[in-house]
């Protein structure tokens, strides 16, 4: 079969993918060699896409109160309930909560329905948790939400500063492009600013472990330094207002506020000042803060003062997280935006969009932002809520409270691909959506490149696209203008509206694409109109403010008050958010398969936390139990935990249960990286590890599940003393076929077989189970008669924890190759073992392993 040219559904790099149906419902995946974002590269998540498209367990029919129902009945019910709520309680009593993972066409329909026809702006999106501070910062400085530069600028720069971005894990292909550019031009420098030592630091020339939250201080000090050393741009400053006020505010920041060693700070200031071709890349370490917008503007101030914007190799660069975070901004999917970068509160803009849509009831004021929206759900102001393509019961701050609010809402609709997500389980009506690989549309990546997603598989069951669901409900509510039969028609309408916006001065004008051939559309940079086709913005110094000049913003930098512990949160390399897709691929579960807490050795010692034990983390919002990972990579007082675990995969590992609903006053974005928490050892009576071909039903205090080849694995711990054999029988519903007990040490091990095939095994001990997971995990597919010994036989060396997920190479194998001198570089590890030679996502870890051994290699 011919490959279908499409785009990866994960991060904002927006890599082109060639997906070839294998004729059995699956897909073979390759990087698209001609896509400009990746030129054939894929990271491990993209490469594993073929392992996530199975329709087993998918939501395949609409459900009303848990019972399958025909589409007509579900759609009529939604239209009736929304119409009733609006009639009785007004337009603001209904809300849509959508996602930066929607396609532009889906997003366009959702926004048109709410803002033009229902007449409320109560549509907000998970981008509020993600990009809102960047949007607000751009609008304050440029007068519009415009990303000025291109990916190419990271390659053309002489200095790339990454702040609050773990690019190696979160935008891996862009990171690889950056490293390849530096390899070709070694004078290029990479600086990472992150309180934590991340995988991205392994390849950096300089790592600034700043005090958490102190970016505002750092960039304020930089602004003062640029001014004091006469590095500001005499030619660009006439295009900028507010320098003096910004400087006055910046003078309040002191070097000690950054927490950086004075010489390190000076090195950074001098390097930035001396390097014209500088790009500053930023992401959630900047945005997710209660001063996120100020942090963004502190960065933009430095680029504006030096005119380092819009020219090749220069500029601030907000890397977007989700595949269509940018498309959502373009259609106006945030509660305080209109469409095509027009302003909701501008009467001329509203009139133009209203006329174009032939809209009966244009929203006139901003709607509720995510945190406030769910508070309004909680207190009953929102009577009907429709959640599409996002899992807020897991990912919103104060997640327990949000989950309760959704459960108690009069009427909740969830459009999903899976029936059992934490949010889907709370819905009154569940609508089955087509998934990636089955649907058609467009997405815009971080550099404004519009790419097609194309269907390679037929829609399973009765699954329908998200745009279709929205349009059907709109029609049933009596609205006109929702008659599209294909996403092509929606895109053409969106592109035509952008022409109206362009005439009003909007930067987002893709009117040339209104008549383009959608089927064959190749990746295209916006804008696309008679004035500008692609390229960069702002080099000429013309901005979208009333004066035409950019605004520098005075930033009074502040950091969160001290607390015993401030919890930092974020992502791991091989998982995507709540793991509903990546969690299905066994190879993506090999790297880190359990919720964990990275904590500094001093803190662990003080708290009495042993390695690999469990820690109980509590905030005023909730509690989590996490595996302790003791590491000097985090600062004392600032532990880190990943966000990916859910009620389905590890109910006590839901991190957002801990995060308060504290938001940035300008953008409304939650401060997700600095929750005040208390930590103590979790006193477990027993620990366990299980593998099982069939899913297990667990009730113990702690469990974490991950899919593996042939079944699943479980980490377990309990607080009530249990008879191990009774526990084994309850869990597996059968008597074990063999067992191994050592009562004096409290150790009990059980195996379950069906004929000659191992169907499960359970290991119980009073301490964390020290056995090799990679060895035990393999037993479901590779028979091992000595499984209960827990150790590989002499003929079967233990590869250790997986480092390279693509080629399945373990830590022990890599360490051995380094120790024997077989491998002295990342490339040599690749030659010897294959590790790092496919997607390259693990190369930073290989470099770190080499660095650990380097002194010894040098000494020998
Ligand atoms: N593997 C993977 N990749 C992803 C995703 C995923 O789920 N998995 N999600 C995608 C999405 S939606 C997003 S938004 C992006 C996010 O991409 P990133 O923003 O790169 O990822 P995070 O891990 O959230 O946070 C980045 C870093 O900010 C640091 N940080 C915390 N506080 C501060 C601070 O005060 N200052 C500074 N300078 N740094 C700080 C953290 O230590 C962390 O290393 O990733 C995208 N890519
Ligand atoms: N503490 C803390 N919290 C955070 C963050 C953090 O760094 N720290 N990061 C925040 C950020 S940046 C983000 S972007 C959010 C992400 O948070 P979410 O968007 O809530 O997480 P996802 O798991 O991506 O949720 C997407 C859902 O859509 C479903 N789905 C998949 N395909 C389709 C489809 O085609 N149609 C429909 N209708 N549904 C589909 C998936 O099964 C899944 O349940 O989390 C935020 N929360
Ligand atoms: S870097 Fe990885 S996750 Fe991001 S778009 Fe490319 S393949 Fe997908
Ligand atoms: Mo995000």
mmCIF file of N, CA and C in Angstrom, residues 338-439:
data_model
loop_
_atom_site.group_PDB
_atom_site.id
_atom_site.type_symbol
_atom_site.label_atom_id
_atom_site.label_comp_id
_atom_site.label_asym_id
_atom_site.label_seq_id
_atom_site.Cartn_x
_atom_site.Cartn_y
_atom_site.Cartn_z
ATOM 1 N N UNK A 338 -10.846 36.297 19.759
ATOM 2 C CA UNK A 338 -12.002 36.189 18.865
ATOM 3 C C UNK A 338 -11.710 35.139 17.790
ATOM 4 N N UNK A 339 -11.188 35.517 16.656
ATOM 5 C CA UNK A 339 -10.807 34.564 15.604
ATOM 6 C C UNK A 339 -9.727 35.255 14.794
ATOM 7 N N UNK A 340 -8.829 34.487 14.224
ATOM 8 C CA UNK A 340 -7.783 35.032 13.344
ATOM 9 C C UNK A 340 -7.034 36.191 14.002
ATOM 10 N N UNK A 341 -6.691 36.015 15.277
ATOM 11 C CA UNK A 341 -5.939 37.016 16.047
ATOM 12 C C UNK A 341 -6.683 38.344 16.167
ATOM 13 N N UNK A 342 -8.003 38.335 15.994
ATOM 14 C CA UNK A 342 -8.787 39.554 16.243
ATOM 15 C C UNK A 342 -9.201 39.591 17.709
ATOM 16 N N UNK A 343 -9.626 40.795 18.139
ATOM 17 C CA UNK A 343 -9.900 40.977 19.563
ATOM 18 C C UNK A 343 -11.392 40.953 19.852
ATOM 19 N N UNK A 344 -11.734 40.142 20.852
ATOM 20 C CA UNK A 344 -13.121 39.990 21.261
ATOM 21 C C UNK A 344 -13.726 41.314 21.713
ATOM 22 N N UNK A 345 -12.909 42.136 22.365
ATOM 23 C CA UNK A 345 -13.467 43.353 22.941
ATOM 24 C C UNK A 345 -13.446 44.546 21.976
ATOM 25 N N UNK A 346 -12.985 44.321 20.745
ATOM 26 C CA UNK A 346 -12.950 45.392 19.754
ATOM 27 C C UNK A 346 -14.231 45.336 18.908
ATOM 28 N N UNK A 347 -15.117 46.378 19.017
ATOM 29 C CA UNK A 347 -16.419 46.326 18.331
ATOM 30 C C UNK A 347 -16.282 46.153 16.810
ATOM 31 N N UNK A 348 -15.267 46.762 16.209
ATOM 32 C CA UNK A 348 -15.099 46.641 14.752
ATOM 33 C C UNK A 348 -14.745 45.202 14.388
ATOM 34 N N UNK A 349 -13.888 44.589 15.217
ATOM 35 C CA UNK A 349 -13.514 43.192 14.975
ATOM 36 C C UNK A 349 -14.730 42.286 15.126
ATOM 37 N N UNK A 350 -15.486 42.526 16.186
ATOM 38 C CA UNK A 350 -16.678 41.691 16.434
ATOM 39 C C UNK A 350 -17.668 41.817 15.282
ATOM 40 N N UNK A 351 -17.852 43.062 14.817
ATOM 41 C CA UNK A 351 -18.822 43.298 13.744
ATOM 42 C C UNK A 351 -18.386 42.570 12.472
ATOM 43 N N UNK A 352 -17.087 42.616 12.175
ATOM 44 C CA UNK A 352 -16.600 41.986 10.938
ATOM 45 C C UNK A 352 -16.767 40.471 10.992
ATOM 46 N N UNK A 353 -16.412 39.869 12.126
ATOM 47 C CA UNK A 353 -16.530 38.412 12.249
ATOM 48 C C UNK A 353 -18.006 38.023 12.267
ATOM 49 N N UNK A 354 -18.811 38.809 12.987
ATOM 50 C CA UNK A 354 -20.252 38.533 13.064
ATOM 51 C C UNK A 354 -20.889 38.567 11.678
ATOM 52 N N UNK A 355 -20.486 39.540 10.865
ATOM 53 C CA UNK A 355 -21.046 39.650 9.513
ATOM 54 C C UNK A 355 -20.598 38.460 8.664
ATOM 55 N N UNK A 356 -19.330 38.091 8.790
ATOM 56 C CA UNK A 356 -18.809 36.968 7.997
ATOM 57 C C UNK A 356 -19.539 35.667 8.350
ATOM 58 N N UNK A 357 -19.760 35.467 9.635
ATOM 59 C CA UNK A 357 -20.417 34.229 10.090
ATOM 60 C C UNK A 357 -21.934 34.288 9.924
ATOM 61 N N UNK A 358 -22.440 35.520 9.689
ATOM 62 C CA UNK A 358 -23.882 35.704 9.720
ATOM 63 C C UNK A 358 -24.398 35.263 11.093
ATOM 64 N N UNK A 359 -23.710 35.754 12.105
ATOM 65 C CA UNK A 359 -23.924 35.255 13.467
ATOM 66 C C UNK A 359 -25.017 36.036 14.172
ATOM 67 N N UNK A 360 -25.945 35.336 14.796
ATOM 68 C CA UNK A 360 -27.053 36.025 15.454
ATOM 69 C C UNK A 360 -26.655 36.672 16.778
ATOM 70 N N UNK A 361 -25.654 36.119 17.469
ATOM 71 C CA UNK A 361 -25.432 36.515 18.865
ATOM 72 C C UNK A 361 -23.937 36.505 19.155
ATOM 73 N N UNK A 362 -23.227 37.535 18.776
ATOM 74 C CA UNK A 362 -21.783 37.525 19.037
ATOM 75 C C UNK A 362 -21.514 37.729 20.529
ATOM 76 N N UNK A 363 -20.588 36.939 21.064
ATOM 77 C CA UNK A 363 -20.146 37.168 22.446
ATOM 78 C C UNK A 363 -19.490 38.536 22.509
ATOM 79 N N UNK A 364 -19.705 39.243 23.592
ATOM 80 C CA UNK A 364 -19.164 40.601 23.657
ATOM 81 C C UNK A 364 -18.063 40.755 24.701
ATOM 82 N N UNK A 365 -17.970 39.796 25.605
ATOM 83 C CA UNK A 365 -16.919 39.943 26.615
ATOM 84 C C UNK A 365 -16.247 38.591 26.840
ATOM 85 N N UNK A 366 -15.006 38.609 27.364
ATOM 86 C CA UNK A 366 -14.262 37.360 27.543
ATOM 87 C C UNK A 366 -15.017 36.365 28.409
ATOM 88 N N UNK A 367 -14.819 35.086 28.125
ATOM 89 C CA UNK A 367 -15.444 34.038 28.922
ATOM 90 C C UNK A 367 -14.542 33.598 30.055
ATOM 91 N N UNK A 368 -14.933 32.531 30.694
ATOM 92 C CA UNK A 368 -14.191 32.038 31.858
ATOM 93 C C UNK A 368 -12.943 31.278 31.413
ATOM 94 N N UNK A 369 -11.827 31.594 32.081
ATOM 95 C CA UNK A 369 -10.587 30.865 31.815
ATOM 96 C C UNK A 369 -10.600 29.562 32.615
ATOM 97 N N UNK A 370 -9.806 28.580 32.155
ATOM 98 C CA UNK A 370 -9.927 27.191 32.630
ATOM 99 C C UNK A 370 -10.183 27.043 34.135
ATOM 100 N N UNK A 371 -9.318 27.624 34.987
ATOM 101 C CA UNK A 371 -9.483 27.397 36.428
ATOM 102 C C UNK A 371 -10.826 27.964 36.899
ATOM 103 N N UNK A 372 -11.158 29.164 36.426
ATOM 104 C CA UNK A 372 -12.433 29.772 36.817
ATOM 105 C C UNK A 372 -13.608 29.009 36.216
ATOM 106 N N UNK A 373 -13.405 28.472 35.021
ATOM 107 C CA UNK A 373 -14.483 27.712 34.374
ATOM 108 C C UNK A 373 -14.873 26.509 35.238
ATOM 109 N N UNK A 374 -13.874 25.768 35.723
ATOM 110 C CA UNK A 374 -14.220 24.592 36.532
ATOM 111 C C UNK A 374 -14.744 24.984 37.917
ATOM 112 N N UNK A 375 -14.339 26.165 38.410
ATOM 113 C CA UNK A 375 -14.958 26.646 39.660
ATOM 114 C C UNK A 375 -16.433 26.958 39.419
ATOM 115 N N UNK A 376 -16.731 27.489 38.214
ATOM 116 C CA UNK A 376 -18.130 27.798 37.883
ATOM 117 C C UNK A 376 -18.933 26.513 37.678
ATOM 118 N N UNK A 377 -18.256 25.472 37.209
ATOM 119 C CA UNK A 377 -18.921 24.167 37.115
ATOM 120 C C UNK A 377 -19.229 23.684 38.532
ATOM 121 N N UNK A 378 -18.249 23.853 39.418
ATOM 122 C CA UNK A 378 -18.395 23.401 40.802
ATOM 123 C C UNK A 378 -19.574 24.078 41.501
ATOM 124 N N UNK A 379 -19.678 25.419 41.315
ATOM 125 C CA UNK A 379 -20.735 26.098 42.090
ATOM 126 C C UNK A 379 -22.046 26.212 41.306
ATOM 127 N N UNK A 380 -22.157 25.470 40.195
ATOM 128 C CA UNK A 380 -23.449 25.346 39.527
ATOM 129 C C UNK A 380 -23.785 26.457 38.551
ATOM 130 N N UNK A 381 -22.849 27.413 38.352
ATOM 131 C CA UNK A 381 -23.140 28.445 37.354
ATOM 132 C C UNK A 381 -23.142 27.848 35.953
ATOM 133 N N UNK A 382 -22.278 26.853 35.732
ATOM 134 C CA UNK A 382 -22.286 26.144 34.442
ATOM 135 C C UNK A 382 -23.197 24.931 34.586
ATOM 136 N N UNK A 383 -24.215 24.883 33.729
ATOM 137 C CA UNK A 383 -25.197 23.793 33.805
ATOM 138 C C UNK A 383 -24.907 22.689 32.786
ATOM 139 N N UNK A 384 -24.224 23.060 31.706
ATOM 140 C CA UNK A 384 -23.929 22.064 30.660
ATOM 141 C C UNK A 384 -22.516 22.305 30.154
ATOM 142 N N UNK A 385 -21.720 21.239 30.169
ATOM 143 C CA UNK A 385 -20.292 21.354 29.842
ATOM 144 C C UNK A 385 -19.939 20.291 28.824
ATOM 145 N N UNK A 386 -19.157 20.679 27.807
ATOM 146 C CA UNK A 386 -18.719 19.710 26.779
ATOM 147 C C UNK A 386 -17.202 19.750 26.732
ATOM 148 N N UNK A 387 -16.592 18.611 27.041
ATOM 149 C CA UNK A 387 -15.129 18.502 27.091
ATOM 150 C C UNK A 387 -14.660 17.703 25.873
ATOM 151 N N UNK A 388 -13.728 18.249 25.112
ATOM 152 C CA UNK A 388 -13.296 17.577 23.878
ATOM 153 C C UNK A 388 -11.772 17.454 23.818
ATOM 154 N N UNK A 389 -11.281 16.241 23.706
ATOM 155 C CA UNK A 389 -9.861 15.954 23.431
ATOM 156 C C UNK A 389 -8.920 16.410 24.550
ATOM 157 N N UNK A 390 -9.359 16.317 25.778
ATOM 158 C CA UNK A 390 -8.485 16.653 26.903
ATOM 159 C C UNK A 390 -9.007 15.931 28.130
ATOM 160 N N UNK A 391 -8.171 15.794 29.141
ATOM 161 C CA UNK A 391 -8.460 14.923 30.289
ATOM 162 C C UNK A 391 -8.308 15.719 31.592
ATOM 163 N N UNK A 392 -9.179 16.748 31.774
ATOM 164 C CA UNK A 392 -8.969 17.695 32.871
ATOM 165 C C UNK A 392 -9.051 17.082 34.268
ATOM 166 N N UNK A 393 -9.734 15.941 34.434
ATOM 167 C CA UNK A 393 -9.785 15.323 35.769
ATOM 168 C C UNK A 393 -8.397 14.891 36.214
ATOM 169 N N UNK A 394 -7.451 14.835 35.266
ATOM 170 C CA UNK A 394 -6.066 14.506 35.597
ATOM 171 C C UNK A 394 -5.166 15.740 35.528
ATOM 172 N N UNK A 395 -5.358 16.584 34.500
ATOM 173 C CA UNK A 395 -4.312 17.568 34.177
ATOM 174 C C UNK A 395 -4.590 18.988 34.640
ATOM 175 N N UNK A 396 -5.792 19.256 35.145
ATOM 176 C CA UNK A 396 -6.057 20.581 35.699
ATOM 177 C C UNK A 396 -5.444 20.669 37.086
ATOM 178 N N UNK A 397 -4.985 21.870 37.502
ATOM 179 C CA UNK A 397 -4.638 22.013 38.915
ATOM 180 C C UNK A 397 -5.873 21.717 39.762
ATOM 181 N N UNK A 398 -5.675 21.490 41.045
ATOM 182 C CA UNK A 398 -6.739 21.057 41.968
ATOM 183 C C UNK A 398 -7.597 19.973 41.314
ATOM 184 N N UNK A 399 -6.918 18.931 40.812
ATOM 185 C CA UNK A 399 -7.575 17.922 39.979
ATOM 186 C C UNK A 399 -8.686 17.166 40.706
ATOM 187 N N UNK A 400 -8.531 16.935 42.007
ATOM 188 C CA UNK A 400 -9.602 16.216 42.721
ATOM 189 C C UNK A 400 -10.886 17.054 42.723
ATOM 190 N N UNK A 401 -10.687 18.352 42.954
ATOM 191 C CA UNK A 401 -11.819 19.270 42.990
ATOM 192 C C UNK A 401 -12.468 19.365 41.603
ATOM 193 N N UNK A 402 -11.628 19.410 40.563
ATOM 194 C CA UNK A 402 -12.141 19.474 39.188
ATOM 195 C C UNK A 402 -12.924 18.205 38.862
ATOM 196 N N UNK A 403 -12.382 17.056 39.273
ATOM 197 C CA UNK A 403 -13.081 15.789 38.997
ATOM 198 C C UNK A 403 -14.440 15.776 39.699
ATOM 199 N N UNK A 404 -14.483 16.246 40.939
ATOM 200 C CA UNK A 404 -15.775 16.289 41.659
ATOM 201 C C UNK A 404 -16.750 17.231 40.959
ATOM 202 N N UNK A 405 -16.224 18.379 40.508
ATOM 203 C CA UNK A 405 -17.092 19.357 39.835
ATOM 204 C C UNK A 405 -17.687 18.759 38.568
ATOM 205 N N UNK A 406 -16.873 18.043 37.795
ATOM 206 C CA UNK A 406 -17.377 17.436 36.553
ATOM 207 C C UNK A 406 -18.434 16.386 36.892
ATOM 208 N N UNK A 407 -18.142 15.583 37.916
ATOM 209 C CA UNK A 407 -19.081 14.517 38.289
ATOM 210 C C UNK A 407 -20.427 15.092 38.718
ATOM 211 N N UNK A 408 -20.390 16.256 39.385
ATOM 212 C CA UNK A 408 -21.628 16.819 39.926
ATOM 213 C C UNK A 408 -22.338 17.777 38.973
ATOM 214 N N UNK A 409 -21.747 18.037 37.821
ATOM 215 C CA UNK A 409 -22.358 18.980 36.873
ATOM 216 C C UNK A 409 -23.677 18.386 36.353
ATOM 217 N N UNK A 410 -24.662 19.257 36.132
ATOM 218 C CA UNK A 410 -25.972 18.772 35.672
ATOM 219 C C UNK A 410 -25.839 17.918 34.416
ATOM 220 N N UNK A 411 -25.004 18.400 33.475
ATOM 221 C CA UNK A 411 -24.939 17.704 32.179
ATOM 222 C C UNK A 411 -23.532 17.835 31.608
ATOM 223 N N UNK A 412 -22.816 16.716 31.489
ATOM 224 C CA UNK A 412 -21.453 16.768 30.943
ATOM 225 C C UNK A 412 -21.330 15.832 29.755
ATOM 226 N N UNK A 413 -20.803 16.365 28.681
ATOM 227 C CA UNK A 413 -20.519 15.570 27.489
ATOM 228 C C UNK A 413 -19.007 15.457 27.367
ATOM 229 N N UNK A 414 -18.488 14.279 27.038
ATOM 230 C CA UNK A 414 -17.062 14.126 26.782
ATOM 231 C C UNK A 414 -16.884 13.444 25.422
ATOM 232 N N UNK A 415 -16.126 14.089 24.537
ATOM 233 C CA UNK A 415 -15.763 13.471 23.255
ATOM 234 C C UNK A 415 -14.395 12.852 23.425
ATOM 235 N N UNK A 416 -14.295 11.566 23.211
ATOM 236 C CA UNK A 416 -13.071 10.825 23.538
ATOM 237 C C UNK A 416 -12.846 9.703 22.533
ATOM 238 N N UNK A 417 -11.674 9.130 22.601
ATOM 239 C CA UNK A 417 -11.392 7.924 21.833
ATOM 240 C C UNK A 417 -11.441 6.691 22.739
ATOM 241 N N UNK A 418 -11.302 6.919 24.052
ATOM 242 C CA UNK A 418 -11.304 5.818 25.015
ATOM 243 C C UNK A 418 -12.431 6.012 26.026
ATOM 244 N N UNK A 419 -13.082 4.921 26.448
ATOM 245 C CA UNK A 419 -14.217 5.073 27.366
ATOM 246 C C UNK A 419 -13.825 5.226 28.840
ATOM 247 N N UNK A 420 -12.573 4.881 29.179
ATOM 248 C CA UNK A 420 -12.242 4.752 30.604
ATOM 249 C C UNK A 420 -11.317 5.831 31.153
ATOM 250 N N UNK A 421 -11.083 6.908 30.432
ATOM 251 C CA UNK A 421 -10.190 7.912 30.999
ATOM 252 C C UNK A 421 -10.840 8.480 32.262
ATOM 253 N N UNK A 422 -10.032 9.097 33.101
ATOM 254 C CA UNK A 422 -10.566 9.638 34.357
ATOM 255 C C UNK A 422 -11.711 10.611 34.092
ATOM 256 N N UNK A 423 -11.619 11.382 33.010
ATOM 257 C CA UNK A 423 -12.677 12.341 32.686
ATOM 258 C C UNK A 423 -13.871 11.649 32.037
ATOM 259 N N UNK A 424 -13.600 10.729 31.106
ATOM 260 C CA UNK A 424 -14.696 10.042 30.402
ATOM 261 C C UNK A 424 -15.599 9.323 31.394
ATOM 262 N N UNK A 425 -14.994 8.774 32.445
ATOM 263 C CA UNK A 425 -15.797 8.023 33.416
ATOM 264 C C UNK A 425 -16.821 8.911 34.128
ATOM 265 N N UNK A 426 -16.627 10.243 34.083
ATOM 266 C CA UNK A 426 -17.521 11.154 34.800
ATOM 267 C C UNK A 426 -18.629 11.712 33.912
ATOM 268 N N UNK A 427 -18.599 11.361 32.602
ATOM 269 C CA UNK A 427 -19.516 12.006 31.650
ATOM 270 C C UNK A 427 -20.916 11.424 31.728
ATOM 271 N N UNK A 428 -21.914 12.284 31.447
ATOM 272 C CA UNK A 428 -23.286 11.793 31.290
ATOM 273 C C UNK A 428 -23.435 11.234 29.871
ATOM 274 N N UNK A 429 -22.842 11.964 28.900
ATOM 275 C CA UNK A 429 -22.878 11.485 27.513
ATOM 276 C C UNK A 429 -21.442 11.367 27.010
ATOM 277 N N UNK A 430 -21.122 10.221 26.412
ATOM 278 C CA UNK A 430 -19.792 10.004 25.838
ATOM 279 C C UNK A 430 -19.934 9.902 24.324
ATOM 280 N N UNK A 431 -19.124 10.668 23.604
ATOM 281 C CA UNK A 431 -19.184 10.612 22.142
ATOM 282 C C UNK A 431 -17.887 10.014 21.607
ATOM 283 N N UNK A 432 -17.968 9.012 20.710
ATOM 284 C CA UNK A 432 -16.761 8.374 20.191
ATOM 285 C C UNK A 432 -16.138 9.201 19.065
ATOM 286 N N UNK A 433 -14.891 9.618 19.261
ATOM 287 C CA UNK A 433 -14.222 10.443 18.253
ATOM 288 C C UNK A 433 -13.279 9.585 17.418
ATOM 289 N N UNK A 434 -13.106 9.976 16.161
ATOM 290 C CA UNK A 434 -12.051 9.345 15.369
ATOM 291 C C UNK A 434 -10.718 9.807 15.936
ATOM 292 N N UNK A 435 -9.709 8.965 15.825
ATOM 293 C CA UNK A 435 -8.408 9.250 16.419
ATOM 294 C C UNK A 435 -7.406 9.621 15.329
ATOM 295 N N UNK A 436 -6.194 9.986 15.770
ATOM 296 C CA UNK A 436 -5.113 10.216 14.806
ATOM 297 C C UNK A 436 -4.985 8.977 13.917
ATOM 298 N N UNK A 437 -4.761 9.189 12.668
ATOM 299 C CA UNK A 437 -4.659 8.065 11.741
ATOM 300 C C UNK A 437 -5.979 7.802 11.030
ATOM 301 N N UNK A 438 -7.068 8.349 11.620
ATOM 302 C CA UNK A 438 -8.392 8.112 11.027
ATOM 303 C C UNK A 438 -9.036 9.411 10.560
ATOM 304 N N UNK A 439 -8.407 10.550 10.907
ATOM 305 C CA UNK A 439 -9.105 11.802 10.626
ATOM 306 C C UNK A 439 -8.257 12.747 9.781
#
